GROMACS .gro file of C-alpha atoms in nm:
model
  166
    1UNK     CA    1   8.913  -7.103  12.672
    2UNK     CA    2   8.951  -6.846  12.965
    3UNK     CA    3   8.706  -6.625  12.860
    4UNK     CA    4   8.411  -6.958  12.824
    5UNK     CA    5   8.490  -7.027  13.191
    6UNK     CA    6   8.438  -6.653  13.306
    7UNK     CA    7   8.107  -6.637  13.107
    8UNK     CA    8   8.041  -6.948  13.320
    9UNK     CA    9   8.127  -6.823  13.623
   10UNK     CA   10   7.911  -6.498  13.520
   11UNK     CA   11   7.603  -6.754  13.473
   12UNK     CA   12   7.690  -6.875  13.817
   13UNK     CA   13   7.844  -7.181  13.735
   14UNK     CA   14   8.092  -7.359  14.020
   15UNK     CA   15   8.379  -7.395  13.856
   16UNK     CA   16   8.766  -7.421  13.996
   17UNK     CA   17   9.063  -7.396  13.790
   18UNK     CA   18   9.349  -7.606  13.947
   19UNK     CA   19   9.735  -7.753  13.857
   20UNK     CA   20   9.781  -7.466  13.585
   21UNK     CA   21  10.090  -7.511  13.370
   22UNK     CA   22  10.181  -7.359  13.038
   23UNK     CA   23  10.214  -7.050  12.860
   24UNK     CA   24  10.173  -7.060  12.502
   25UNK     CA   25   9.903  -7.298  12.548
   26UNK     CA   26   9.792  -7.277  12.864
   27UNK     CA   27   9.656  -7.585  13.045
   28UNK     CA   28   9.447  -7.658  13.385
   29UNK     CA   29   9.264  -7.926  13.561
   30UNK     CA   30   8.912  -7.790  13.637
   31UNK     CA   31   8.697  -7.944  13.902
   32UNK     CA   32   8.325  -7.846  13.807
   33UNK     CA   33   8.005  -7.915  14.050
   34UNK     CA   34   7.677  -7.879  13.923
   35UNK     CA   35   7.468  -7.557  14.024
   36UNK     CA   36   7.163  -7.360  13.859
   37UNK     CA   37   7.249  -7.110  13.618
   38UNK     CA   38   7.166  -6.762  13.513
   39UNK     CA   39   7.098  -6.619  13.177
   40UNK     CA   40   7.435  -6.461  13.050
   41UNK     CA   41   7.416  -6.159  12.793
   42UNK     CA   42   7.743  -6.230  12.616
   43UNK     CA   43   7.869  -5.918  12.394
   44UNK     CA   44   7.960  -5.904  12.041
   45UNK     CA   45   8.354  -5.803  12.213
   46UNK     CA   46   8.399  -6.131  12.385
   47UNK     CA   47   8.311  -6.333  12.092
   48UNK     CA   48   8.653  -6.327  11.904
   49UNK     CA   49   8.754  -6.550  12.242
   50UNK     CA   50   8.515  -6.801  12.273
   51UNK     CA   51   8.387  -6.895  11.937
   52UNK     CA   52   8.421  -7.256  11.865
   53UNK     CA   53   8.251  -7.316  12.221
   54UNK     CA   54   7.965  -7.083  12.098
   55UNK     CA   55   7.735  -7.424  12.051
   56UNK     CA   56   7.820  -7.529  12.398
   57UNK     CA   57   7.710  -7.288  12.524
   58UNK     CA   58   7.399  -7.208  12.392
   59UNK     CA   59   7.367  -7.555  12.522
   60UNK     CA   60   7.426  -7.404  12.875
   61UNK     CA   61   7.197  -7.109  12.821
   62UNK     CA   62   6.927  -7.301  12.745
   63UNK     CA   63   6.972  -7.454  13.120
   64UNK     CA   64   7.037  -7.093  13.260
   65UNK     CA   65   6.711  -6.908  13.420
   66UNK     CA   66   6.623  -6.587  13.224
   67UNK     CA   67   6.687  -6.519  12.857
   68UNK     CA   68   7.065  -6.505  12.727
   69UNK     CA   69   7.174  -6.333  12.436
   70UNK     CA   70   7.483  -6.399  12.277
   71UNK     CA   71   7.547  -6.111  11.998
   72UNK     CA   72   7.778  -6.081  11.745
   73UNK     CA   73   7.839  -6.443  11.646
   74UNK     CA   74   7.775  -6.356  11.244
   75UNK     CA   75   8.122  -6.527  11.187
   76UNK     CA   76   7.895  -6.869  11.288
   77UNK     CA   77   7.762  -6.918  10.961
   78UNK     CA   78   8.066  -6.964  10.760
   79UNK     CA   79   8.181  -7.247  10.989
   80UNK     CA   80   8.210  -7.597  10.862
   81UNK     CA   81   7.879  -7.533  10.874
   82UNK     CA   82   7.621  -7.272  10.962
   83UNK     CA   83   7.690  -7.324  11.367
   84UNK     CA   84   7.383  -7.087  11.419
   85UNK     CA   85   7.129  -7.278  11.242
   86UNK     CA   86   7.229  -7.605  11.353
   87UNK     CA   87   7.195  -7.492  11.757
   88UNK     CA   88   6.857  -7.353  11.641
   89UNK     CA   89   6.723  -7.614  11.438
   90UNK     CA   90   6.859  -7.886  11.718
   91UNK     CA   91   6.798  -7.721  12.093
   92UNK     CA   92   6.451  -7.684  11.927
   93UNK     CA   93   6.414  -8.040  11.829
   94UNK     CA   94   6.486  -8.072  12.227
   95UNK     CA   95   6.203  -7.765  12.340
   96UNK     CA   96   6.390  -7.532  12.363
   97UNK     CA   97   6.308  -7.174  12.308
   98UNK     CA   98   6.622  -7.084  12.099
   99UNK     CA   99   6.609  -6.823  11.788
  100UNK     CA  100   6.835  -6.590  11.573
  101UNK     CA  101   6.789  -6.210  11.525
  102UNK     CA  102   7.076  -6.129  11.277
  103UNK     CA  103   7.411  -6.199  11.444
  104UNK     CA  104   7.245  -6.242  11.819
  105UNK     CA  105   7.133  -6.563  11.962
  106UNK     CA  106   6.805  -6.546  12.186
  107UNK     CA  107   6.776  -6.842  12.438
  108UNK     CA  108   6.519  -6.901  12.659
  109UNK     CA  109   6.629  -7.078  12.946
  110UNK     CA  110   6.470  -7.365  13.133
  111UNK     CA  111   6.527  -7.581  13.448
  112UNK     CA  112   6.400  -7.873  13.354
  113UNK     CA  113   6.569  -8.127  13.064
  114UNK     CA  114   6.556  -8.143  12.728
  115UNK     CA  115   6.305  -8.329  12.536
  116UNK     CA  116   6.476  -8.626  12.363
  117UNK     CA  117   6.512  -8.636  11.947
  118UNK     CA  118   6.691  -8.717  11.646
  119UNK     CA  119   6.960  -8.476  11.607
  120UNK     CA  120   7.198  -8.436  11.343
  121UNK     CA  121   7.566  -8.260  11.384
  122UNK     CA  122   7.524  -8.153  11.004
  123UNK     CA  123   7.948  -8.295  10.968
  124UNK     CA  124   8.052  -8.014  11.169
  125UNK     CA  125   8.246  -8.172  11.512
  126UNK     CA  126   8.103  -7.894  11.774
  127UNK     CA  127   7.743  -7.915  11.664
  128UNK     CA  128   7.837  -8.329  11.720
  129UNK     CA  129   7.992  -8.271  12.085
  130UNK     CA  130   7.744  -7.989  12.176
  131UNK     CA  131   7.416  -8.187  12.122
  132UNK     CA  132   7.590  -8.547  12.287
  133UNK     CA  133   7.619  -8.297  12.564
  134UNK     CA  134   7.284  -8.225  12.511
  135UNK     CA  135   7.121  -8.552  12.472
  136UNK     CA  136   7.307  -8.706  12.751
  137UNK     CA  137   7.068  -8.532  12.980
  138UNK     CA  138   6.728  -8.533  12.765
  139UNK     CA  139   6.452  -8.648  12.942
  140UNK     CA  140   6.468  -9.008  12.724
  141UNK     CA  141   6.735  -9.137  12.439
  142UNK     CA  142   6.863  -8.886  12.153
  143UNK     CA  143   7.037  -8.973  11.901
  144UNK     CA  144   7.273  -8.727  11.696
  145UNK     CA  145   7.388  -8.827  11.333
  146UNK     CA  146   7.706  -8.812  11.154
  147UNK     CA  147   7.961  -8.812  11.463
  148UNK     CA  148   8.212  -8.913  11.312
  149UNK     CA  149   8.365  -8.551  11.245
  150UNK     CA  150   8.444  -8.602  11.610
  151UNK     CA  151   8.752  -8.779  11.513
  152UNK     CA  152   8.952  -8.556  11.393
  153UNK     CA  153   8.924  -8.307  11.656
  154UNK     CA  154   8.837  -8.498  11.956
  155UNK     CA  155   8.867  -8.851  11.932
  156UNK     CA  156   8.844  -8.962  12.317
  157UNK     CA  157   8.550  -8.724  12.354
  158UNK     CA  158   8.247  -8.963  12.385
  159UNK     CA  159   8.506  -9.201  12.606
  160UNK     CA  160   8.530  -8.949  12.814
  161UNK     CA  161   8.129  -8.844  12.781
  162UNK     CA  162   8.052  -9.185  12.869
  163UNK     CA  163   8.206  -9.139  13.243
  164UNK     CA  164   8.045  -8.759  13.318
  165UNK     CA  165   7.814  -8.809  13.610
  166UNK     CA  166   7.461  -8.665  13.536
   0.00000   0.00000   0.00000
């Protein structure tokens, strides 16, 4: 998860890593404050290390200012489910300016929220986490569909969603 916390830090984001331990699976506290953000071009060589949080951030990007591209992420569509489609077809439910060219994701950032909407996770657990993300700061109440996949990966995630300050 290194590498998804430099791409942050890239984009500007505030971000300390503290009480590291482990090395096999290594293991920090981070203490995060909120900032603006700026778009990220993300190449296809960085991918292999960050992605299963590819949907979060596109969720991110779509905060950042500037267009972000994140290329090579072909390897998305054979995911529990097609990981590229479901950020496009959702962050656009929200207004978002979000599209696929072949393997490279094109967001258009914004500073403002997302719209609120009915989104669906489409059974796959990150789509599910990235747009509760998402919809926990939509300009109204969004609903996404089928959490449950959640469970099995994450099952204290929207426990601990519930106490994220805004």
């Amino acid at each position: 998860r290194r590498t998804l916390i430099q791409v942050l830090l890239r984009m500007g984001a505030r971000i300390r890593v503290i009480n590291e331990k482990g090395t096999v699976e290594p293991m920090a506290d981070l203490k995060v404050q909120g900032t603006d953000l700026s778009a990220a071009m993300i190449g296809a060589e960085e991918i292999p290390e960050i992605i299963d949080e590819i949907p979060i951030l596109c969720v991110a990007c779509s905060f950042a200012r500037g267009t972000s591209r994140i290329h090579g992420v072909g390897e998305l569509r054979v995911k529990e489910t097609d990981r590229i489609a479901s950020m496009v077809d959702n962050l656009s439910r929200m207004g978002v300016n979000i599209k696929a060219e072949g393997e490279t994701i094109i967001i258009e950032g914004r500073t403002r929220r997302f719209g609120h909407a009915d989104l669906v996770s489409m059974g796959d657990h990150r789509t599910a986490m990235a747009m509760s993300v998402a919809g926990s700061v939509a300009d109204g109440p969004s609903t996404v569909r089928d959490i449950d996949c959640v469970k099995t990966s994450f099952p204290e995630f929207y426990d601990l969603l519930k106490h994220c300050g805004r």
